């Protein structure tokens, strides 16, 4: 062979390789220590470190080595592999939108992966597929915000069936937990509506998984708190979307009647969304109510100290408005609510799903959005919900009156929760449980430490009273806490970690396997 004739070809290949590997460097700092992540695209500037070490909770700060803004799935694979293959593996946390409240998306001394940068590079994006006989679905990048999924699916007359109350959260972030809202009783949580995923494991392998393919990884990742892999694509069930909703709020002074009606509505057909909340004397005005309605509610709240507000929604299409009203009247005739205390609105489906955004914008304008959020989210066994109401909501939350909430309480039908998923619910065999969200915000006059003290008091009360709660968006500071949390799922959870992330690289901010 004439080797000299190959020289132009070799030069061409070298030029091509140089071009491929010469992506812009975010940071050219020379890495001095051998156990620092060796990837020149990692940003270590003050602003990158700030992004990576803060979250919605504003309670915890963990300083990482740096922030990686991947522009492709290969960037994610390379980073994980470089940690896995290193003699001193470094921690890596995927950061969705950083809306955790206790540092779950942080990585002390490691690398935080800013998933949103995949969106800038349109890597997986949002792609609607399917047909009416086999069903519709959407393939979305783990970095996508649910609001963008809604915006992309609605023009097709389609939408996901299970939501969170707030849509500026990422698909990867919510399905690492569960993703719950008032639709969960009818369709299951968001994790029950995932058909397939692409996941980069803690060894740096890109694995496609579903109920029938790599099913152990599939179930482990759903509610898996980011422990087994980085979700780069999720295939999510779609259904025909309604155009409008009839939105009701019903006010009760009697807890037993309130919960009886909630349970009735989630076990019978009629409404498409059921939630509930507390109204206390210091609850702020709610833009849902007119000023005369608000006045009435305020005076009832002052009289009773505590009220319960059942929220229910009926989806409809513009053309069937008349039959819908008859149907709704029929449902109301089966409830225990005082008919004078039913309030309603009629809004578009989009505005209903995106309802928290307008509240966010108001709070942002008042400087009350980026404040510490010492939240406590619990799943409470149905058999003890009356005790929980008296011991926690009345005797602690109402009496101490530390903040104005919001405080959510509603039952969830368990029928669509698959027990093979990592997500944890109360261990009894009741067909429903309650979710309680004590969504406190510390304000200029409320010290987060005082709210944290109240949270501890609530957890202690439940323990003493034998109310076997499970935390949602869990946070524990010792191994016993995690073992107790996962209960009969702990050994499977640990075995999956050993299989898919044996060097304990991923989502260190959850502090499950790497407690200080
Ligand atoms: P992040 O906080 O960025 O990450 C959360 C965890 O998931 C971290 O451990 C992270 O490492 C991991 N992670 C992130 N992306 C990926 C990925 N692609 N692959 C693998 N792991 C990943 N929850 C509900 O269920 N229902 C609600 O109605 C609801 N409402 C909320 C309202 C507000 C205002 C806020 C702030 C939160 C709410 N949440 C709700 C909680 C929310 O679902 C969780 O905090 C969720 O983790 C936030 O999503 P994120 O995209 O910001 O995730």
Coordinates of C-alpha atoms and ligand atoms in Angstrom, one line a residue:
X1 CA 0.0 0.0 0.0
X2 CA 1.2 3.6 -0.8
X3 CA 1.0 5.1 2.7
X4 CA 1.9 8.6 1.3
X5 CA -1.4 8.7 -0.6
X6 CA -3.2 8.3 2.8
X7 CA -1.8 11.5 4.3
X8 CA -4.5 13.9 3.1
X9 CA -7.1 11.6 4.5
X10 CA -5.4 11.4 7.8
X11 CA -5.1 15.2 8.0
X12 CA -8.8 15.5 7.2
X13 CA -9.7 13.0 10.0
X14 CA -7.5 15.0 12.5
X15 CA -9.1 18.3 11.5
X16 CA -12.6 16.8 12.0
X17 CA -11.7 15.3 15.4
X18 CA -10.3 18.7 16.5
X19 CA -13.5 20.5 15.4
X20 CA -15.7 17.9 17.2
X21 CA -13.8 18.2 20.5
X22 CA -13.4 22.0 20.4
X23 CA -16.7 23.1 21.9
X24 CA -16.6 26.4 23.8
X25 CA -15.0 26.1 27.2
X26 CA -17.0 27.6 30.0
X27 CA -14.0 27.5 32.3
X28 CA -10.4 26.8 31.5
X29 CA -9.2 26.6 35.0
X30 CA -6.3 24.2 35.4
X31 CA -7.5 21.3 37.6
X32 CA -4.9 20.9 40.3
X33 CA -6.3 18.3 42.6
X34 CA -6.6 14.7 41.3
X35 CA -10.0 14.2 42.7
X36 CA -11.6 17.2 41.2
X37 CA -13.8 16.5 38.2
X38 CA -11.7 16.5 35.1
X39 CA -14.1 18.1 32.6
X40 CA -13.2 21.5 31.2
X41 CA -16.8 22.4 30.5
X42 CA -17.5 22.7 34.2
X43 CA -18.3 26.3 35.2
X44 CA -16.8 27.3 38.6
X45 CA -17.6 31.0 38.4
X46 CA -19.4 32.7 41.3
X47 CA -22.7 32.9 39.5
X48 CA -22.6 29.2 38.5
X49 CA -21.7 28.2 42.1
X50 CA -24.6 30.4 43.4
X51 CA -27.1 28.7 41.0
X52 CA -25.9 25.3 42.0
X53 CA -26.0 25.9 45.8
X54 CA -29.4 27.4 46.2
X55 CA -33.0 26.1 45.9
X56 CA -36.6 27.1 46.5
X57 CA -36.3 26.2 50.1
X58 CA -33.6 28.7 50.9
X59 CA -32.8 26.7 54.0
X60 CA -29.7 24.8 53.0
X61 CA -26.5 25.7 51.0
X62 CA -24.1 23.1 49.8
X63 CA -21.1 24.3 47.8
X64 CA -20.3 22.2 44.7
X65 CA -17.0 22.1 42.8
X66 CA -18.9 23.4 39.8
X67 CA -21.9 23.4 37.4
X68 CA -22.0 21.5 34.1
X69 CA -24.4 22.8 31.5
X70 CA -24.7 19.8 29.2
X71 CA -25.5 20.4 25.5
X72 CA -26.1 16.8 24.7
X73 CA -26.8 13.5 26.4
X74 CA -23.2 12.5 25.6
X75 CA -22.1 15.3 27.9
X76 CA -24.1 13.7 30.7
X77 CA -22.7 10.2 30.0
X78 CA -19.1 11.5 29.8
X79 CA -19.4 13.3 33.1
X80 CA -20.9 10.3 34.9
X81 CA -18.3 7.9 33.3
X82 CA -15.4 10.2 34.3
X83 CA -16.6 10.1 37.9
X84 CA -17.3 6.3 37.8
X85 CA -13.9 5.5 36.3
X86 CA -12.0 7.8 38.6
X87 CA -10.1 6.5 41.6
X88 CA -12.0 9.0 43.7
X89 CA -15.5 9.3 42.2
X90 CA -17.1 12.7 42.7
X91 CA -20.9 13.3 43.4
X92 CA -23.2 14.5 40.6
X93 CA -26.7 15.9 41.0
X94 CA -29.1 16.6 38.2
X95 CA -30.8 19.9 38.8
X96 CA -34.3 20.2 37.3
X97 CA -35.6 23.6 38.2
X98 CA -34.2 23.6 41.8
X99 CA -37.6 23.7 43.4
X100 CA -36.7 21.3 46.1
X101 CA -36.7 22.8 49.6
X102 CA -33.9 20.9 51.4
X103 CA -30.9 20.8 49.0
X104 CA -32.0 17.6 47.2
X105 CA -30.6 18.9 43.9
X106 CA -27.2 20.0 45.4
X107 CA -23.9 18.2 45.3
X108 CA -21.3 19.2 48.0
X109 CA -17.8 19.2 46.4
X110 CA -19.2 17.6 43.3
X111 CA -20.9 18.7 40.1
X112 CA -24.4 20.0 39.7
X113 CA -25.8 19.2 36.2
X114 CA -28.0 22.1 35.0
X115 CA -30.6 20.1 33.0
X116 CA -32.2 23.2 31.6
X117 CA -29.3 23.7 29.3
X118 CA -30.4 20.6 27.3
X119 CA -33.5 22.6 26.5
X120 CA -31.5 25.4 25.0
X121 CA -29.9 22.9 22.7
X122 CA -33.2 21.2 21.9
X123 CA -31.9 17.8 22.6
X124 CA -35.0 15.6 23.2
X125 CA -37.6 18.4 23.3
X126 CA -41.3 17.6 23.3
X127 CA -42.7 15.2 20.6
X128 CA -46.3 14.2 20.5
X129 CA -47.1 10.7 18.9
X130 CA -49.7 7.9 18.8
X131 CA -53.1 7.5 17.5
X132 CA -56.7 7.1 18.7
X133 CA -56.7 3.3 18.6
X134 CA -53.4 2.6 20.3
X135 CA -53.4 5.8 22.5
X136 CA -51.4 9.0 22.4
X137 CA -48.2 9.8 24.3
X138 CA -45.5 12.5 24.4
X139 CA -41.7 12.0 24.6
X140 CA -40.2 14.7 26.6
X141 CA -36.7 15.5 27.8
X142 CA -36.3 15.1 31.6
X143 CA -35.4 18.8 31.7
X144 CA -38.7 20.0 30.3
X145 CA -41.0 22.1 32.4
X146 CA -44.6 20.8 32.7
X147 CA -45.9 24.2 31.6
X148 CA -44.1 23.6 28.3
X149 CA -45.4 20.1 28.0
X150 CA -48.9 21.6 28.4
X151 CA -48.2 24.3 25.8
X152 CA -46.9 21.7 23.3
X153 CA -49.7 19.2 23.7
X154 CA -52.8 21.4 23.8
X155 CA -52.6 22.5 20.1
X156 CA -53.0 18.7 19.3
X157 CA -56.2 18.7 21.5
X158 CA -54.2 16.5 23.9
X159 CA -52.7 16.8 27.4
X160 CA -51.1 14.6 30.1
X161 CA -53.7 13.4 32.6
X162 CA -51.9 13.8 35.9
X163 CA -50.4 17.1 37.1
X164 CA -48.8 18.9 40.0
X165 CA -50.5 22.1 41.3
X166 CA -47.6 24.2 40.0
X167 CA -46.2 23.7 36.5
X168 CA -42.8 25.3 36.6
X169 CA -41.2 22.0 37.7
X170 CA -39.3 19.6 35.5
X171 CA -40.5 16.2 34.3
X172 CA -37.4 14.6 35.7
X173 CA -37.8 16.4 39.1
X174 CA -41.4 15.5 39.7
X175 CA -41.2 11.8 38.5
X176 CA -38.2 11.4 40.9
X177 CA -40.8 12.1 43.6
X178 CA -44.3 11.1 42.5
X179 CA -46.0 14.2 41.1
X180 CA -49.4 14.6 42.8
X181 CA -52.4 16.9 42.5
X182 CA -56.2 16.7 42.5
X183 CA -56.1 14.4 39.4
X184 CA -54.1 11.7 41.2
X185 CA -57.2 9.9 42.5
X186 CA -58.5 9.4 39.0
X187 CA -55.4 8.8 37.0
X188 CA -52.7 7.9 39.6
X189 CA -49.7 10.2 40.3
X190 CA -47.5 11.4 37.4
X191 CA -45.2 8.4 38.0
X192 CA -48.1 6.0 37.2
X193 CA -48.4 7.7 33.7
X194 CA -44.9 7.1 32.5
X195 CA -44.6 4.5 29.7
X196 CA -40.9 4.5 29.1
X197 CA -37.7 6.3 30.0
X198 CA -34.1 6.8 28.9
X199 CA -31.9 6.9 31.9
X200 CA -28.1 7.5 32.4
X201 CA -27.2 5.1 35.2
X202 CA -24.5 5.8 37.9
X203 CA -22.1 3.8 35.7
X204 CA -22.7 6.1 32.8
X205 CA -24.8 3.6 30.8
X206 CA -27.7 5.0 28.7
X207 CA -30.5 2.5 29.3
X208 CA -34.1 2.5 27.9
X209 CA -36.5 1.1 30.4
X210 CA -40.3 0.4 30.7
X211 CA -42.6 -2.1 32.3
X212 CA -41.4 -4.8 29.9
X213 CA -37.7 -3.7 29.3
X214 CA -35.2 -3.3 32.1
X215 CA -38.3 -3.1 34.4
X216 CA -36.3 -3.2 37.6
X217 CA -34.6 0.1 36.7
X218 CA -38.0 1.5 35.4
X219 CA -39.8 0.9 38.7
X220 CA -36.8 2.0 40.8
X221 CA -36.5 5.4 39.0
X222 CA -40.2 6.2 39.5
X223 CA -40.2 8.0 42.8
X224 CA -36.5 7.0 43.2
X225 CA -35.3 10.4 44.4
X226 CA -32.7 10.6 41.6
X227 CA -30.7 7.7 43.1
X228 CA -30.5 5.3 40.1
X229 CA -30.0 7.4 37.0
X230 CA -30.5 10.7 35.3
X231 CA -33.7 10.7 33.3
X232 CA -33.1 12.1 29.9
X233 CA -36.4 11.2 28.3
X234 CA -39.8 10.2 29.6
X235 CA -42.7 8.9 27.5
X236 CA -45.9 10.2 29.1
X237 CA -49.6 9.2 28.6
X238 CA -51.8 11.8 26.8
X239 CA -55.6 12.0 26.6
X240 CA -58.0 14.3 24.8
X241 CA -57.9 17.7 26.6
X242 CA -61.0 19.5 27.7
X243 CA -61.3 23.2 26.7
X244 CA -62.9 24.6 29.9
X245 CA -63.4 23.7 33.6
X246 CA -66.1 24.3 36.2
X247 CA -64.2 25.1 39.3
X248 CA -65.8 24.9 42.8
X249 CA -64.7 25.7 46.3
X250 CA -67.0 24.5 49.1
X251 CA -66.6 25.7 52.7
X252 CA -67.2 23.4 55.7
X253 CA -66.9 24.0 59.5
X254 CA -67.2 20.3 60.2
X255 CA -64.1 18.1 59.5
X256 CA -66.1 14.8 59.3
X257 CA -68.5 16.1 56.7
X258 CA -65.6 17.7 54.7
X259 CA -63.6 14.4 54.5
X260 CA -66.8 12.3 53.9
X261 CA -67.5 14.5 50.9
X262 CA -63.9 14.4 49.6
X263 CA -63.9 10.6 49.9
X264 CA -67.2 10.3 48.1
X265 CA -66.0 12.5 45.3
X266 CA -62.8 10.5 44.7
X267 CA -64.6 7.2 44.7
X268 CA -67.5 8.2 42.4
X269 CA -67.5 9.4 38.9
X270 CA -68.3 13.1 38.3
X271 CA -65.5 15.4 39.1
X272 CA -62.0 15.2 37.5
X273 CA -60.0 16.9 40.3
X274 CA -60.5 16.9 44.1
X275 CA -58.3 18.7 46.7
X276 CA -58.9 20.6 49.9
X277 CA -57.3 23.1 52.2
X278 CA -57.6 24.9 55.6
X279 CA -58.9 28.4 56.0
X280 CA -57.7 30.0 59.2
X281 CA -58.4 33.4 60.8
X282 CA -55.1 34.7 59.4
X283 CA -55.4 33.2 55.9
X284 CA -54.9 35.9 53.3
X285 CA -57.7 36.8 50.8
X286 CA -58.0 34.4 47.9
X287 CA -58.5 35.8 44.5
X288 CA -60.9 33.0 43.7
X289 CA -63.6 34.6 45.9
X290 CA -65.4 37.9 45.2
X291 CA -65.1 40.5 47.9
X292 CA -68.5 39.7 49.4
X293 CA -67.7 36.0 49.4
X294 CA -64.4 36.7 51.0
X295 CA -66.1 38.8 53.7
X296 CA -68.5 36.0 54.5
X297 CA -65.7 33.4 54.7
X298 CA -63.6 35.7 56.9
X299 CA -66.4 36.2 59.4
X300 CA -67.0 32.4 59.5
X301 CA -63.3 31.8 60.0
X302 CA -63.2 34.2 62.9
X303 CA -66.2 32.5 64.5
X304 CA -64.9 28.9 64.0
X305 CA -61.1 29.5 64.1
X306 CA -60.7 26.9 61.4
X307 CA -62.6 26.0 58.2
X308 CA -62.1 23.4 55.6
X309 CA -62.3 24.2 51.9
X310 CA -63.1 21.3 49.4
X311 CA -61.9 22.1 45.9
X312 CA -63.4 20.2 43.0
X313 CA -63.3 20.6 39.2
X314 CA -65.3 19.3 36.3
X315 CA -63.7 19.3 32.9
X316 CA -65.9 20.0 29.9
X317 CA -66.0 21.0 26.2
X318 CA -67.8 24.2 25.3
X319 CA -70.5 22.4 23.3
X320 CA -71.8 20.3 26.3
X321 CA -72.3 23.1 28.8
X322 CA -76.0 22.4 29.4
X323 CA -75.7 18.7 30.3
X324 CA -72.7 19.5 32.5
X325 CA -74.7 21.8 34.7
X326 CA -77.4 19.2 35.3
X327 CA -74.7 16.6 36.1
X328 CA -73.1 18.9 38.6
X329 CA -76.4 19.7 40.4
X330 CA -76.9 15.9 40.7
X331 CA -73.5 15.5 42.3
X332 CA -74.1 18.4 44.8
X333 CA -77.4 16.7 45.9
X334 CA -75.2 13.7 47.2
X335 CA -73.0 16.0 49.4
X336 CA -73.2 17.2 53.0
X337 CA -72.1 20.8 52.1
X338 CA -74.2 23.8 53.0
X339 CA -75.4 24.9 49.5
X340 CA -74.9 28.6 50.5
X341 CA -71.2 27.9 50.9
X342 CA -70.5 26.6 47.4
X343 CA -68.5 29.1 45.2
X344 CA -67.6 28.7 41.6
X345 CA -65.7 29.9 38.6
X346 CA -65.6 28.9 34.9
X347 CA -62.1 29.1 33.4
X348 CA -60.1 27.6 30.5
X349 CA -58.4 24.3 31.1
X350 CA -55.0 26.0 30.6
X351 CA -55.7 28.8 33.2
X352 CA -56.9 26.2 35.7
X353 CA -53.8 24.1 35.4
X354 CA -51.6 27.1 35.5
X355 CA -53.4 28.7 38.5
X356 CA -50.4 28.9 40.8
X357 CA -48.4 31.0 38.4
X358 CA -50.5 34.1 38.9
X359 CA -50.1 33.7 42.7
X360 CA -46.3 33.3 42.1
X361 CA -46.2 36.6 40.1
X362 CA -48.0 38.5 42.9
X363 CA -45.7 37.0 45.6
X364 CA -42.7 37.8 43.4
X365 CA -43.8 41.4 43.1
X366 CA -44.1 41.7 46.8
X367 CA -40.7 40.0 47.4
X368 CA -42.4 37.1 49.1
X369 CA -41.6 34.2 46.7
X370 CA -37.8 33.9 47.3
X371 CA -38.1 33.5 51.0
X372 CA -37.3 30.4 53.1
X373 CA -39.8 27.6 52.7
X374 CA -39.7 25.1 55.6
X375 CA -42.3 22.8 54.1
X376 CA -43.6 19.6 55.6
X377 CA -45.4 17.2 53.2
X378 CA -47.0 14.1 54.7
X379 CA -49.0 11.1 53.6
X380 CA -51.3 10.2 56.5
X381 CA -53.2 6.9 56.9
X382 CA -57.0 7.4 56.4
X383 CA -57.8 5.5 59.6
X384 CA -56.0 8.3 61.7
X385 CA -57.0 11.4 59.7
X386 CA -59.5 12.6 62.4
X387 CA -56.8 12.3 65.1
X388 CA -54.4 14.1 62.8
X389 CA -56.9 16.9 62.4
X390 CA -57.3 17.4 66.1
X391 CA -53.7 16.8 67.2
X392 CA -51.9 18.6 64.4
X393 CA -54.2 20.9 62.4
X394 CA -56.3 22.2 65.3
X395 CA -54.0 21.9 68.4
X396 CA -50.7 22.8 66.7
X397 CA -51.2 24.6 63.3
X398 CA -54.3 26.6 64.2
X399 CA -53.2 27.4 67.8
X400 CA -49.6 28.5 67.0
X401 CA -50.7 30.4 63.9
X402 CA -47.1 30.9 62.7
X403 CA -47.8 31.5 59.0
X404 CA -50.7 31.6 56.7
X405 CA -49.9 28.6 54.7
X406 CA -51.2 27.4 52.3
X407 CA -52.1 24.1 54.1
X408 CA -53.5 21.4 51.8
X409 CA -55.4 18.3 52.8
X410 CA -57.1 15.8 50.5
X411 CA -57.5 12.0 50.2
X412 CA -55.9 10.1 47.3
X413 CA -57.2 6.9 45.9
X414 CA -54.5 4.3 45.9
X415 CA -55.8 2.2 43.1
X416 CA -53.3 3.5 40.5
X417 CA -50.2 3.5 42.6
X418 CA -48.1 0.5 41.6
X419 CA -46.2 -0.8 44.7
X420 CA -43.2 -1.8 42.6
X421 CA -42.3 1.9 42.2
X422 CA -39.9 3.4 44.7
X423 CA -42.4 6.0 45.8
X424 CA -43.5 5.4 49.4
X425 CA -47.1 5.6 50.8
X426 CA -48.5 4.5 54.2
X427 CA -48.1 0.8 54.8
X428 CA -51.7 -0.1 55.7
X429 CA -54.0 -1.8 53.2
X430 CA -56.6 1.0 53.1
X431 CA -57.6 1.9 49.5
X432 CA -56.9 5.6 50.1
X433 CA -54.6 7.8 52.2
X434 CA -54.5 11.6 52.9
X435 CA -51.9 14.0 51.6
X436 CA -51.2 17.0 53.9
X437 CA -49.0 19.8 52.7
X438 CA -48.0 22.3 55.3
X439 CA -46.5 24.8 52.9
X440 CA -45.2 27.4 55.3
X441 CA -43.2 30.4 54.0
X442 CA -41.1 32.4 56.4
X443 CA -41.8 36.1 56.0
X444 CA -40.2 39.3 57.3
X445 CA -41.7 38.5 60.7
X446 CA -41.6 34.7 60.7
X447 CA -38.3 33.0 61.6
X448 CA -37.9 29.7 59.6
X449 CA -36.3 28.2 62.8
X450 CA -39.6 28.6 64.6
X451 CA -41.5 26.9 61.8
X452 CA -38.9 24.1 61.8
X453 CA -39.5 23.7 65.5
X454 CA -43.2 23.3 64.8
X455 CA -42.5 20.7 62.1
X456 CA -40.6 18.7 64.6
X457 CA -43.4 19.0 67.1
X458 CA -45.8 17.7 64.5
X459 CA -43.6 14.7 63.6
X460 CA -43.1 14.0 67.4
X461 CA -46.8 14.2 67.9
X462 CA -47.5 11.6 65.1
X463 CA -44.8 9.3 66.5
X464 CA -46.2 9.5 70.1
X465 CA -49.8 9.1 68.9
X466 CA -48.8 6.1 66.7
X467 CA -49.9 7.8 63.5
X468 CA -47.8 6.0 60.9
X469 CA -47.2 8.9 58.5
X470 CA -44.8 8.8 55.5
X471 CA -43.1 12.0 54.4
X472 CA -43.6 13.1 50.8
X473 CA -40.5 14.9 49.3
X474 CA -38.8 13.2 52.3
X475 CA -35.9 14.5 54.3
X476 CA -34.1 12.6 57.1
X477 CA -30.8 13.2 58.8
X478 CA -30.0 9.6 59.8
X479 CA -30.0 6.1 58.3
X480 CA -32.6 4.9 60.7
X481 CA -35.0 7.6 59.4
X482 CA -34.5 6.4 55.8
X483 CA -34.8 2.8 56.7
X484 CA -38.0 3.5 58.5
X485 CA -39.3 5.7 55.6
X486 CA -38.8 3.0 53.0
X487 CA -40.0 0.3 55.4
X488 CA -40.5 -3.0 53.5
X489 CA -39.0 -1.3 50.4
X490 CA -35.6 -0.5 51.9
X491 CA -33.7 -3.7 51.0
X492 CA -34.9 -3.5 47.4
X493 CA -34.1 0.2 47.2
X494 CA -30.6 -0.5 48.5
X495 CA -30.1 -3.4 46.2
X496 CA -31.1 -1.2 43.2
X497 CA -28.6 1.4 44.3
X498 CA -25.8 -1.2 44.4
X499 CA -26.8 -2.3 40.9
X500 CA -27.2 1.0 39.1
X501 CA -25.1 3.4 41.1
X502 CA -22.6 1.3 43.1
X503 CA -20.2 4.2 43.7
X504 CA -23.0 6.4 45.2
X505 CA -22.5 9.2 42.7
X506 CA -26.0 10.4 41.9
X507 CA -28.3 12.8 43.8
X508 CA -26.1 13.1 46.9
X509 CA -28.3 16.0 48.1
X510 CA -31.0 13.6 49.1
X511 CA -28.5 12.3 51.8
X512 CA -29.7 8.7 51.7
X513 CA -26.5 6.8 51.2
X514 CA -24.0 9.5 52.0
X515 CA -25.0 10.9 55.4
X516 CA -22.2 13.1 56.8
Ligands
LIG1 P1 -35.2 19.7 41.5 O1 -35.5 20.3 42.8 O2 -34.2 20.3 40.6 O3 -34.7 18.2 41.8 C1 -35.4 17.3 42.7 C2 -34.6 16.0 42.8 O4 -34.8 15.3 41.6 C3 -33.1 16.1 43.1 O5 -32.7 15.0 43.8 C4 -32.5 16.0 41.7 O6 -31.2 15.5 41.7 C5 -33.5 15.0 41.0 N1 -33.6 15.2 39.6 C6 -33.9 16.4 38.9 N2 -34.0 16.2 37.6 C7 -33.7 14.9 37.4 C8 -33.6 14.0 36.3 N3 -33.8 14.5 35.0 N4 -33.3 12.7 36.4 C9 -33.1 12.2 37.7 N5 -33.2 13.0 38.8 C10 -33.5 14.3 38.6 N6 -44.9 18.3 44.0 C11 -46.0 17.6 43.7 O7 -46.0 16.4 43.7 N7 -47.2 18.2 43.6 C12 -47.4 19.6 43.6 O8 -48.5 20.1 43.4 C13 -46.2 20.4 43.9 N8 -46.3 21.7 43.9 C14 -45.2 22.4 44.1 C15 -45.3 23.8 44.1 C16 -44.1 24.6 44.3 C17 -44.3 26.1 44.3 C18 -42.9 24.0 44.5 C19 -41.7 24.8 44.8 C20 -42.8 22.6 44.5 C21 -43.9 21.8 44.3 N9 -43.9 20.4 44.3 C22 -45.0 19.7 44.1 C23 -42.6 19.7 44.7 C24 -41.9 19.3 43.4 O9 -42.5 18.3 42.7 C25 -40.5 18.8 43.8 O10 -39.8 19.7 44.6 C26 -39.7 18.6 42.6 O11 -38.5 17.9 42.9 C27 -39.2 19.9 42.0 O12 -38.9 19.7 40.6 P2 -37.6 20.4 40.1 O13 -37.7 20.1 38.6 O14 -37.4 21.7 40.5 O15 -36.5 19.3 40.7

